[in-house]
Amino acid sequence: MDNQEAVIALHNVRKQYGSFVAVHEANFSIGRGEFFALLGPSGCGKTTTLKMIAGFEQPTDGQVFLEGVNVSEVPPHKRNVNTVFQQYALFPHMTVFDNVAFGPRSKKIQETEVVRRVTEMLDIVRLGEFANRRPSQLSGGQQQRVALARALVNYPSALLLDEPLAALDLKLREAMQIELKRIQREVGITFVFVTHDQGEALTMSDRIAVMSEGHVEQIGSSADIYSRPESLFVAGFIGSANLLPGTVVSSDGSGIRVDLVGGTQVVVPVGNSASNVSLAAGAQVTVVLRPEHVHFDPQGQVSVSVTDSVYQGSSVRIVGRMENGTEVSAIVGVEPGVRAPLPGETTLMTWHPEIPYLLAGWPEMAGSTSTNVDSIEASL
Amino acid sequence: MSGVESTQQRTGRRLVNVAAVLGLLYLFAPIVVIVVFSFNKPLGKFNIVWQGFTLENWASPFSDQALTDALFVSLRVALISSVIAAVLGTMIALSLSRYRFKGSGAVNLFLVLPLTSPEVVLGSSLATLFLSRGVDFGYTTVIIAHVMFQISFVAVTVRARIRGFDWTLEQAAMDLGASPQRAFWRITFPLILPGILAAWLLSFALSIDDFIITFFNAGSLVTFPLQIFGASRVAIPPQINVLASMLLFLSIALMVGALLIESRRQRMIASGALKRKK
C-alpha cells in the first residue's frame, strides 16, 4: 500500500520482553477507511501490536507511523487514535453522556461543541435516550456501543478494537458485527480490529493480517487468505482443512503431480500453489483440501473408511481415515435422495480437479485440522 | 437434612443464642454504663454510684474546663494527623499496588510492623528519638507519633480496598486524550475515594483513642485520654461520661457514614469499576 494513503504504517516493528520476542519485524500499512483485522491465536502478538499503535507499549525496534508521522515515542494521550477495550473500561461513576464527553473535554473543546458532538455520536450508536444512565444500567451490547461512541467522538485517525465482541453472547455478537460494519461505513474511520475468531475476521474485514508466534504470516482479503493461504499455519487456522503431505513427482502445463505419503497421486492445477512452493521433483509439499470441497462418489480416487458422521442440520460432517491412517473430514450437503456414508463403511472420496492447493513443507500433524483437539487447543 | 430439628439440635441452637447474647452484653455493658451514668447526679466527686436522674450534666457538658480543653486538643490532633496519614498512606498503597519496584517487598513488611509492635515499644522508642534530637514535646511530637501508626492502618486499608481496581480505566482515560494527572484526578481518585475516606475515619478514631504512645510523647500537652486518666485519682465528674457519650455518638455517626460510603462502593463494584476476584 502507498505510504501517502496509509493511516497507520509499521516499519520493522519488533517488541521484546526480556528474551521473549512478542512481535518479530512487523511491516504493514493500513489504508484510510479500511476495516483491518489482526487475527491469530492468543499469544501471537496481535494485542501487543495493537498496543504499540495505541502507545501503551513502545516498540523495541522499528517505527510506528500515524498519518505519516513517526509516533513511536509519543505517549497515548497525544496520539490521535482511540481504543475500544475488551471489557469496555467505561467510567462507572459517570453518565453515558459524560463518558462520551470525556475525550473532547480532555482536549478542552468548547462545551457547546462537546454537547453537539456527543449528541451526534450517541445518535449514530442509537443510544440518544440513554445519555443520563450509568454504564451499570445498560446491557452488554449497549455498553459496547457507549465504548464505541466514546472513542469515535474524538474523530480519531483510526479506531483500535481489542477483541470488542468477546464479552458478548453469540446472538448479540453476530448482531454487533453488522452494527460495527454499519457504524464504520457511517463514520468512514479506519478500524483496526484484534480477534482470535476467524469467522469474525472473515465476515467483517476488508483485509486480514494473520499472526502466529509474533510473525505476520499473511496479509490479504478474506477470500485471499481462505482460498490462497501462504503457509500451513494460515491454511490450518482459517477454516478447517485437510492437510495431506506428499512429494512433487513432476510438473508441467497440465498440472503438478504429487504423490501423497501412503500412495495416492493427486494432480494440482498449475497456479494453485503458495508463492514459496518449489515444484522440483522430490520437493516436500502439502496438498490442501477444504472439507466442503470433498465429496463421496463410487468413481472417487481415494479410499476412506468412515469413522464418524455428525449431522449438522444443513450439512453432515463426515470424518474418516485414508488407507495410510491420515484422518480426513468432509462436509456434504443434506439433499433428498443422497445418502451420506455411515460409520463403518468404506467409500471413495473425490473432489473437483480445480480444488487441490499446494503449500511448501509438511505439517506437524497430517490430516484434518478441525478434528484434532490438541492442535485446536494449542491455537487458542 | 430436613428442616425438622431433633431436641438435641434445638437445645444446641438455644445454647448458641444464649452465648451470643451474653457475649454482646459483655461487650456493651461498659458502654451502657457510660451513657447511663452521664445522667447520674453524684453526691461526691466520684460519679460511680447511682444517685438519681438528672439532665444537668448534659446541660453543662463543658463545665469542666480542663476536660473540655483536653477534648479539643484530642480532636485537633486527630484531625491533623489523620489527614496527613490519609494522604501519605494512600500514596504508599497506590505505589505498592500499581508498581513492582526494588524494595517493595521490604516496604510491605515494614508496613505491618507498627501494627504488630507493642505500643509501649513504639511510644518509648519514639520518645527516646525525640529526646536525643532535642525536640520539644508538644503538639508536633504527638502528631508525628500518631501519623506514624496511622499511616500503616491507612496504607493497609486502602491497599485492600483498591486490590482488583481496573487500571485499564486509567489507560482508557489517557487513550481519550487525558494527561496522566487528569486521568488520576477524574477517574482513579473518585473511584478509590470511598476506601480513602474509610481509612481516614479509622485513623481519626485511633488517634482520639490512643493513650500509651501519646503518654510517652505529649510532654505538657494533655489529650482527652490523658486528662481522664490523670483526673480519675482526684475526681470523676459526670462530664467525663457526657463527653465520652458524645464521642460515642460521634463515632456511631461516623460508622453509619462509613457504611453508606461502603454501600456506594458496592454499587460501583456491581457496575464493574472494581473487578470481582476471579
XYZ file of C-alpha atoms in Angstrom:
658
model
C 0.000 0.000 0.000
C 1.106 3.505 -0.837
C 2.576 5.268 2.196
C 0.751 8.527 1.409
C -2.537 6.678 1.627
C -1.597 4.819 4.780
C -3.143 5.988 8.064
C -1.022 3.556 10.042
C 2.308 2.137 8.962
C 4.615 -0.216 10.833
C 8.268 -0.329 9.774
C 10.276 -3.294 11.058
C 8.458 -3.104 14.379
C 9.768 -5.537 16.968
C 8.768 -5.962 20.587
C 10.810 -7.902 23.062
C 10.142 -8.618 26.744
C 13.405 -9.840 28.223
C 14.391 -12.709 25.968
C 10.839 -13.289 24.744
C 10.091 -11.766 21.354
C 6.394 -10.887 21.235
C 6.455 -9.357 17.753
C 9.073 -10.006 15.051
C 9.688 -7.395 12.359
C 6.125 -6.387 11.603
C 5.860 -4.456 8.334
C 2.490 -3.373 7.053
C 0.309 -0.377 6.325
C -3.360 0.211 6.895
C -5.245 2.480 4.497
C -7.784 5.221 5.119
C -11.280 3.910 5.821
C -10.113 0.331 5.879
C -11.558 -2.360 8.173
C -8.406 -4.235 9.111
C -8.212 -7.327 11.320
C -5.267 -8.677 13.285
C -6.124 -12.350 13.564
C -4.340 -15.092 15.433
C -4.394 -17.402 18.433
C -3.764 -15.902 21.861
C -0.136 -15.128 22.460
C 0.541 -14.487 18.774
C 1.395 -10.834 19.355
C -1.740 -9.245 17.922
C -2.693 -7.364 21.093
C 0.912 -6.231 21.602
C 0.872 -4.882 18.052
C -2.359 -3.013 18.779
C -0.907 -1.583 21.992
C 2.126 -0.311 20.108
C -0.208 1.502 17.702
C -2.168 2.931 20.653
C 1.005 3.890 22.505
C 0.597 1.712 25.587
C 3.699 -0.217 24.539
C 6.841 1.120 22.892
C 8.464 -0.932 20.125
C 11.905 -2.307 20.984
C 12.958 -1.612 17.381
C 11.338 -0.057 14.346
C 8.849 2.767 13.955
C 5.115 3.272 14.073
C 3.784 5.938 11.715
C 0.441 7.644 12.148
C -0.692 9.814 9.227
C 2.919 9.709 8.019
C 4.369 10.963 11.331
C 6.669 8.786 13.408
C 4.846 8.402 16.750
C 6.999 5.647 18.246
C 7.915 7.852 21.220
C 4.609 9.711 21.581
C 2.540 8.871 24.713
C -1.005 7.534 24.194
C -2.802 10.733 25.247
C -1.068 12.630 22.454
C -1.840 10.128 19.678
C -4.876 10.629 17.539
C -6.065 7.026 17.794
C -8.647 5.676 20.192
C -9.165 2.252 21.627
C -12.252 0.214 22.428
C -11.131 -2.018 25.279
C -12.097 -5.649 25.602
C -14.084 -5.061 28.820
C -15.043 -1.561 27.504
C -13.436 0.222 30.513
C -16.398 2.599 30.826
C -16.122 5.052 33.727
C -18.664 3.704 36.239
C -19.064 6.953 38.172
C -20.088 8.939 35.105
C -23.223 9.000 32.994
C -23.190 7.753 29.430
C -23.084 11.372 28.261
C -20.102 12.250 30.472
C -18.308 9.092 29.398
C -18.618 10.065 25.759
C -17.778 13.710 26.518
C -14.613 12.761 28.423
C -12.362 12.797 25.344
C -13.441 16.155 23.888
C -13.428 17.749 27.365
C -9.893 16.458 27.953
C -8.921 18.282 24.774
C -10.531 21.475 26.118
C -13.075 21.710 23.334
C -15.822 24.297 23.929
C -18.764 22.866 25.848
C -21.370 23.749 23.178
C -19.303 21.860 20.598
C -18.862 18.979 23.054
C -22.630 18.720 23.513
C -23.200 18.801 19.748
C -20.614 16.089 19.070
C -21.693 13.797 21.900
C -25.344 14.078 20.899
C -24.471 13.298 17.292
C -22.350 10.294 18.241
C -24.946 8.887 20.662
C -27.451 9.082 17.793
C -25.102 7.177 15.493
C -24.817 4.349 18.027
C -28.569 4.670 18.769
C -28.203 5.454 22.455
C -29.580 9.006 22.447
C -32.220 8.249 25.066
C -29.706 6.614 27.430
C -27.494 9.699 27.820
C -28.253 10.117 31.527
C -27.912 6.485 32.535
C -24.939 4.974 34.289
C -22.991 2.267 32.414
C -24.130 -0.294 35.013
C -27.735 0.292 33.952
C -27.015 -0.774 30.367
C -26.842 -4.193 28.744
C -23.576 -5.606 27.405
C -24.341 -4.608 23.837
C -25.296 -1.086 24.885
C -22.095 -0.719 26.928
C -20.195 -1.820 23.855
C -21.840 0.943 21.830
C -21.045 3.538 24.521
C -17.403 2.473 24.290
C -17.574 2.913 20.503
C -19.176 6.347 20.775
C -16.680 7.427 23.429
C -13.813 6.558 21.092
C -15.320 7.826 17.832
C -16.413 11.199 19.244
C -12.741 12.259 19.091
C -12.699 11.796 15.298
C -9.558 9.638 15.560
C -7.347 8.787 12.589
C -8.029 5.173 13.444
C -10.135 3.245 15.910
C -8.445 0.297 17.608
C -10.671 -2.504 18.870
C -9.283 -5.157 21.199
C -11.480 -8.271 20.951
C -14.520 -5.985 21.191
C -17.109 -8.725 20.833
C -15.516 -11.357 23.054
C -17.636 -10.435 26.085
C -20.947 -10.753 24.239
C -23.012 -13.870 23.770
C -23.315 -15.457 20.351
C -26.530 -13.834 19.057
C -25.507 -10.391 20.220
C -22.044 -10.894 18.772
C -23.496 -11.580 15.333
C -25.750 -8.525 15.547
C -22.854 -6.342 16.729
C -20.717 -7.497 13.771
C -23.282 -5.994 11.431
C -23.662 -2.936 13.677
C -19.893 -2.356 13.717
C -19.766 -2.532 9.915
C -22.639 -0.048 9.670
C -21.013 2.393 12.099
C -17.705 2.106 10.296
C -19.352 2.898 6.948
C -21.199 5.825 8.501
C -18.156 7.489 10.091
C -15.613 6.388 7.462
C -12.845 5.945 10.040
C -10.164 3.254 9.788
C -10.935 0.346 12.127
C -8.155 -1.940 13.347
C -9.654 -4.942 14.960
C -7.943 -7.638 17.052
C -9.621 -11.030 17.228
C -8.889 -14.701 17.648
C -12.192 -15.575 15.989
C -11.558 -16.306 12.326
C -15.277 -16.205 11.490
C -15.480 -12.671 12.851
C -12.404 -11.593 10.899
C -13.623 -13.176 7.656
C -17.082 -11.591 7.760
C -16.089 -8.087 8.825
C -12.690 -7.194 7.447
C -11.509 -5.655 4.212
C -8.081 -7.107 4.890
C -6.746 -9.517 7.485
C -3.248 -9.905 8.898
C -2.847 -13.445 10.211
C -0.303 -13.631 13.018
C 1.393 -16.579 14.665
C 4.111 -16.595 17.326
C 4.932 -12.946 16.724
C 5.179 -13.234 12.937
C 2.778 -11.724 10.452
C 2.118 -14.815 8.358
C -0.013 -13.312 5.627
C -1.961 -10.167 4.826
C -4.834 -10.205 2.386
C -8.558 -10.094 1.807
C -10.761 -12.725 3.415
C -11.050 -14.568 0.099
C -7.281 -14.471 -0.484
C -6.491 -15.814 2.929
C -9.068 -18.548 2.762
C -8.521 -19.740 -0.784
C -4.850 -18.890 -1.247
C -3.111 -19.368 2.112
C 0.638 -18.794 2.045
C 1.570 -21.077 4.907
C 0.495 -24.241 6.674
C -0.413 -22.172 9.722
C -2.780 -19.943 7.765
C -4.352 -22.898 5.948
C -4.957 -24.678 9.236
C -6.043 -21.682 11.287
C -8.544 -20.196 8.843
C -11.469 -22.548 8.463
C -10.705 -26.211 8.575
C -8.551 -28.024 6.069
C -7.295 -31.485 5.216
C -3.520 -31.191 5.093
C -2.085 -34.123 3.119
C 1.717 -34.347 2.997
C 3.403 -35.574 -0.181
C 6.271 -35.091 -2.623
C 6.271 -33.491 -6.046
C 6.679 -36.100 -8.820
C 6.556 -33.873 -11.844
C 5.022 -30.656 -13.045
C 4.110 -29.406 -16.495
C 1.385 -27.389 -18.212
C -1.269 -29.966 -17.397
C -0.683 -29.876 -13.647
C 1.546 -30.689 -10.745
C 1.581 -34.358 -9.830
C 2.077 -35.062 -6.138
C 2.490 -38.483 -4.516
C 0.816 -38.376 -1.126
C 2.558 -40.122 1.752
C 0.920 -43.547 1.687
C 0.481 -43.874 -2.062
C -2.271 -41.947 -3.819
C -1.336 -39.470 -6.529
C -3.063 -36.075 -6.636
C -2.934 -33.648 -9.563
C -2.855 -29.992 -8.530
C -3.716 -27.374 -11.191
C -0.865 -25.096 -12.232
C -1.050 -21.840 -10.279
C -2.877 -23.400 -7.331
C 0.097 -23.090 -5.043
C 1.572 -20.749 -2.470
C 4.297 -18.425 -3.788
C 7.095 -20.223 -1.921
C 6.343 -23.735 -3.198
C 9.154 -25.495 -5.048
C 7.870 -27.545 -7.965
C 11.098 -29.500 -8.411
C 10.640 -33.272 -8.339
C 11.116 -34.596 -4.802
C 10.138 -31.330 -3.042
C 8.139 -31.841 0.148
C 4.723 -30.267 -0.208
C 1.301 -30.402 1.379
C -1.931 -30.722 -0.557
C -4.779 -28.705 0.951
C -8.350 -29.891 0.525
C -11.132 -27.937 2.250
C -13.745 -30.288 3.785
C -16.592 -28.562 1.947
C -14.917 -29.365 -1.376
C -14.614 -33.067 -0.678
C -17.441 -35.429 -1.599
C -18.050 -39.133 -1.917
C -18.580 -40.882 -5.213
C -18.282 -44.506 -6.443
C -15.898 -43.170 -9.104
C -13.743 -41.401 -6.473
C -9.956 -41.520 -6.219
C -9.161 -42.137 -2.551
C -10.496 -44.897 -0.363
C -11.717 -43.721 3.053
C -13.146 -45.739 5.912
C -15.722 -43.609 7.687
C -15.327 -43.374 11.474
C -17.846 -40.714 12.352
C -20.763 -38.857 10.883
C -22.151 -35.748 12.562
C -25.488 -34.324 11.477
C -25.327 -30.508 11.442
C -28.715 -29.548 10.033
C -27.939 -28.195 6.583
C -24.943 -30.493 6.227
C -23.309 -33.644 7.533
C -19.724 -33.690 8.674
C -18.009 -36.948 7.897
C -14.745 -37.983 9.468
C -12.781 -40.926 8.109
C -9.342 -42.411 7.661
C -7.405 -42.855 4.481
C -5.589 -46.151 3.937
C -2.389 -44.682 5.345
C -4.237 -43.741 8.541
C -4.441 -39.989 7.881
C -7.667 -38.524 9.201
C -9.745 -36.536 6.746
C -13.024 -34.716 7.089
C -15.688 -33.742 4.607
C -18.799 -31.613 4.797
C -21.553 -32.823 2.495
C -24.876 -31.157 1.935
C -28.076 -32.842 3.080
C -30.061 -33.432 -0.097
C -33.066 -35.636 -0.747
C -32.131 -38.940 -2.308
C -28.446 -38.621 -1.438
C -27.302 -40.909 1.333
C -24.292 -39.799 3.365
C -21.835 -42.619 4.171
C -22.253 -44.126 7.632
C -19.587 -45.003 10.207
C -18.010 -48.382 9.411
C -18.484 -48.050 5.665
C -15.590 -47.743 3.272
C -16.183 -45.329 0.472
C -14.352 -43.359 -2.184
C -13.532 -39.688 -1.766
C -13.191 -37.229 -4.641
C -13.073 -33.520 -5.457
C -13.292 -31.129 -8.342
C -9.953 -31.083 -10.259
C -9.606 -27.298 -9.705
C -9.719 -27.693 -5.912
C -6.364 -29.069 -4.681
C -3.956 -26.385 -3.491
C -0.270 -26.732 -2.728
C 1.789 -25.465 0.235
C 5.512 -25.802 0.937
C 6.672 -28.212 3.649
C 4.981 -30.883 5.687
C 2.546 -30.259 8.518
C 3.381 -31.349 12.057
C 0.128 -33.246 12.091
C -1.197 -34.632 8.841
C -4.892 -34.727 8.097
C -7.952 -32.776 9.109
C -7.113 -29.690 11.205
C -10.526 -29.300 12.729
C -10.808 -32.687 14.407
C -7.551 -32.512 16.283
C -8.377 -31.308 19.803
C -4.730 -30.772 20.729
C -3.984 -28.532 17.796
C -7.157 -26.515 18.340
C -6.343 -26.062 22.000
C -2.811 -25.096 21.109
C -4.065 -22.435 18.748
C -6.457 -20.841 21.232
C -31.011 -32.846 56.066
C -34.624 -31.962 56.511
C -35.903 -28.824 58.203
C -37.034 -30.775 61.259
C -34.743 -30.393 64.257
C -34.116 -33.021 66.867
C -34.431 -31.998 70.540
C -30.671 -32.089 70.772
C -30.251 -29.729 67.848
C -32.803 -27.327 69.303
C -31.012 -27.279 72.654
C -27.725 -26.691 70.888
C -29.131 -23.796 68.913
C -30.556 -22.202 72.068
C -27.211 -22.533 73.837
C -25.503 -20.766 70.949
C -28.053 -17.956 71.105
C -27.626 -17.572 74.866
C -23.852 -17.453 74.458
C -24.193 -14.803 71.765
C -26.466 -12.640 73.927
C -24.102 -12.955 76.898
C -21.151 -12.052 74.679
C -22.913 -8.958 73.371
C -23.934 -7.924 76.895
C -20.305 -8.279 77.961
C -19.234 -6.044 75.075
C -21.890 -3.402 75.548
C -22.270 -3.261 79.324
C -19.431 -0.720 79.843
C -20.786 1.461 77.065
C -24.278 1.353 78.502
C -22.900 2.260 81.937
C -21.086 5.263 80.490
C -24.229 6.571 78.806
C -26.485 5.843 81.805
C -24.112 7.472 84.293
C -23.969 10.600 82.175
C -27.482 11.168 83.572
C -26.429 10.490 87.178
C -26.495 13.072 89.943
C -23.428 12.147 92.010
C -23.088 13.268 95.629
C -19.280 13.462 95.875
C -16.534 13.951 93.338
C -16.770 10.411 92.062
C -19.503 9.544 89.636
C -19.575 5.830 90.418
C -22.730 5.184 92.451
C -26.195 5.779 91.004
C -27.932 8.552 92.967
C -30.656 9.858 90.746
C -31.601 11.001 87.286
C -30.697 14.486 86.057
C -30.182 16.336 82.808
C -27.853 18.876 84.450
C -24.684 17.221 83.203
C -25.903 17.333 79.597
C -26.968 20.972 80.103
C -23.407 21.928 81.008
C -21.136 19.430 79.237
C -18.234 21.862 79.059
C -18.302 22.984 82.673
C -15.072 21.140 83.460
C -12.620 23.487 81.741
C -9.566 21.188 81.823
C -11.561 18.282 80.416
C -13.027 20.422 77.632
C -9.596 21.759 76.706
C -8.254 18.213 76.574
C -11.113 17.136 74.293
C -10.360 19.899 71.818
C -6.642 19.068 71.919
C -7.525 15.480 71.041
C -9.879 16.494 68.234
C -7.269 18.817 66.786
C -4.506 16.194 66.959
C -6.828 13.581 65.448
C -7.911 15.826 62.583
C -4.420 16.973 61.593
C -2.709 13.601 61.999
C -5.434 11.608 60.233
C -5.409 13.927 57.215
C -1.619 13.687 56.918
C -1.758 9.905 57.378
C -4.590 9.550 54.830
C -2.575 11.370 52.153
C 0.732 9.600 52.807
C -0.826 6.183 53.424
C -2.855 6.396 50.208
C 0.276 7.223 48.258
C 2.036 4.190 49.735
C -0.954 1.971 48.954
C -1.140 3.241 45.363
C 2.537 2.718 44.668
C 2.516 -0.730 46.282
C -0.465 -1.952 44.303
C 0.491 -0.390 40.957
C 4.224 -0.983 40.722
C 6.760 -3.646 41.495
C 9.882 -1.769 42.482
C 13.114 -2.536 44.265
C 12.305 -2.808 47.935
C 8.530 -3.032 47.550
C 8.702 -6.308 49.453
C 10.553 -4.605 52.288
C 8.025 -1.753 52.350
C 5.272 -4.346 52.621
C 6.988 -5.836 55.655
C 7.718 -2.505 57.364
C 4.112 -1.527 56.808
C 2.760 -4.151 59.201
C 5.460 -3.640 61.836
C 3.747 -0.687 63.569
C 0.519 -2.714 63.588
C 2.125 -5.644 65.351
C 4.632 -3.956 67.663
C 3.572 -3.267 71.263
C 2.607 0.383 71.709
C 4.901 0.683 74.711
C 7.852 -0.091 72.446
C 6.737 2.340 69.739
C 5.976 5.106 72.235
C 9.144 4.788 74.284
C 11.500 4.429 71.320
C 9.944 7.431 69.638
C 10.295 9.405 72.859
C 13.977 8.408 73.035
C 14.438 9.589 69.479
C 12.836 12.974 70.221
C 14.857 13.368 73.418
C 18.152 12.559 71.740
C 17.371 15.055 68.935
C 16.397 17.674 71.483
C 12.876 18.049 70.110
C 10.425 19.745 72.463
C 7.423 17.606 73.328
C 4.061 19.047 72.408
C 1.601 19.171 69.516
C 4.259 18.397 66.911
C 5.615 15.307 68.597
C 2.143 13.929 69.353
C 1.020 14.494 65.766
C 4.199 12.886 64.388
C 3.683 9.909 66.702
C 0.049 9.494 65.662
C 0.828 9.831 61.956
C 3.438 7.106 62.418
C 0.979 4.413 63.445
C -1.943 5.740 61.370
C -0.005 5.517 58.086
C 0.172 1.750 58.388
C -3.558 1.480 59.029
C -4.366 3.731 56.099
C -1.953 2.038 53.692
C -3.151 -1.454 54.594
C -6.839 -0.483 54.442
C -6.584 1.456 51.183
C -4.481 -1.245 49.570
C -7.092 -3.840 50.477
C -9.809 -1.618 49.002
C -8.050 -0.962 45.687
C -6.920 -4.526 45.164
C -8.573 -5.532 41.927
C -9.078 -1.951 40.749
C -9.396 -1.985 36.972
C -6.356 0.019 35.865
C -7.474 -0.131 32.225
C -9.860 2.683 33.242
C -6.812 4.928 33.619
C -5.464 3.641 30.306
C -8.804 4.376 28.692
C -8.748 7.940 30.053
C -5.288 8.556 28.644
C -6.300 6.931 25.380
C -9.073 9.534 25.190
C -6.528 12.327 25.468
C -6.397 12.912 29.233
C -2.991 13.677 30.712
C -1.850 11.234 33.418
C -2.783 13.854 36.056
C -6.287 14.336 34.651
C -6.734 10.564 34.380
C -5.841 10.199 38.054
C -7.972 13.038 39.428
C -11.029 12.438 37.244
C -11.082 8.644 37.122
C -8.924 6.850 39.675
C -9.305 9.230 42.610
C -13.124 9.435 42.666
C -13.299 5.661 42.399
C -10.919 4.930 45.277
C -12.170 7.840 47.429
C -14.580 5.673 49.483
C -11.643 3.476 50.527
C -9.564 6.506 51.463
C -12.417 8.026 53.496
C -12.970 4.768 55.366
C -9.249 4.593 56.176
C -9.276 8.233 57.254
C -12.214 7.640 59.636
C -10.407 4.669 61.125
C -7.209 6.591 61.752
C -9.183 9.521 63.223
C -10.748 7.153 65.754
C -7.381 5.547 66.518
C -5.871 8.937 67.260
C -8.644 10.045 69.654
C -8.338 6.727 71.420
C -4.574 6.483 71.770
C -3.146 6.629 75.269
C 0.198 4.831 75.521
C 2.106 6.344 72.601
C 0.680 9.780 73.416
C 1.648 9.436 77.057
C 5.318 8.995 76.112
C 5.433 11.886 73.651
C 2.996 14.501 74.930
C 5.194 16.469 77.289
C 2.915 19.011 78.906
C 0.216 18.568 76.258
C -2.904 16.926 77.700
C -5.181 14.942 75.415
C -8.618 13.654 76.372
C -7.492 10.155 77.460
C -4.535 11.617 79.379
C -6.807 14.089 81.201
C -9.289 11.419 82.248
C -6.519 9.143 83.421
C -4.876 11.913 85.412
C -8.115 13.217 86.911
C -9.524 9.832 87.858
C -7.445 9.744 91.020
C -8.907 13.004 92.342
C -12.330 13.176 90.802
C -14.558 11.576 88.187
C -17.031 14.286 87.207
C -20.119 13.209 85.233
C -18.914 15.475 82.409
C -16.485 12.698 81.512
C -19.473 10.489 80.827
C -21.204 13.223 78.877
C -18.217 13.929 76.645
C -17.490 10.222 76.278
C -21.121 9.641 75.245
C -20.812 12.474 72.754
C -17.695 10.843 71.289
C -19.560 7.547 71.225
C -22.458 9.056 69.290
C -19.997 10.819 67.003
C -18.239 7.558 66.203
C -21.584 5.824 65.649
C -22.446 8.618 63.215
C -19.081 8.196 61.512
C -19.622 4.432 61.304
C -23.005 4.926 59.688
C -21.292 7.317 57.292
C -18.662 4.700 56.524
C -21.389 2.133 55.897
C -23.081 4.483 53.450
C -19.762 5.026 51.690
C -19.241 1.286 51.608
C -22.626 0.657 50.012
C -21.721 3.240 47.354
C -18.538 1.290 46.723
C -20.562 -1.914 46.422
C -22.695 -0.271 43.746
C -19.526 0.611 41.877
C -18.312 -2.950 42.134
C -21.631 -4.053 40.705
C -21.124 -1.665 37.832
C -17.691 -3.035 37.085
C -15.211 -0.389 38.254
C -13.672 -2.772 40.697
C -13.380 -6.252 39.330
C -14.544 -9.075 41.489
C -11.922 -11.605 42.413
C -11.929 -14.476 39.991
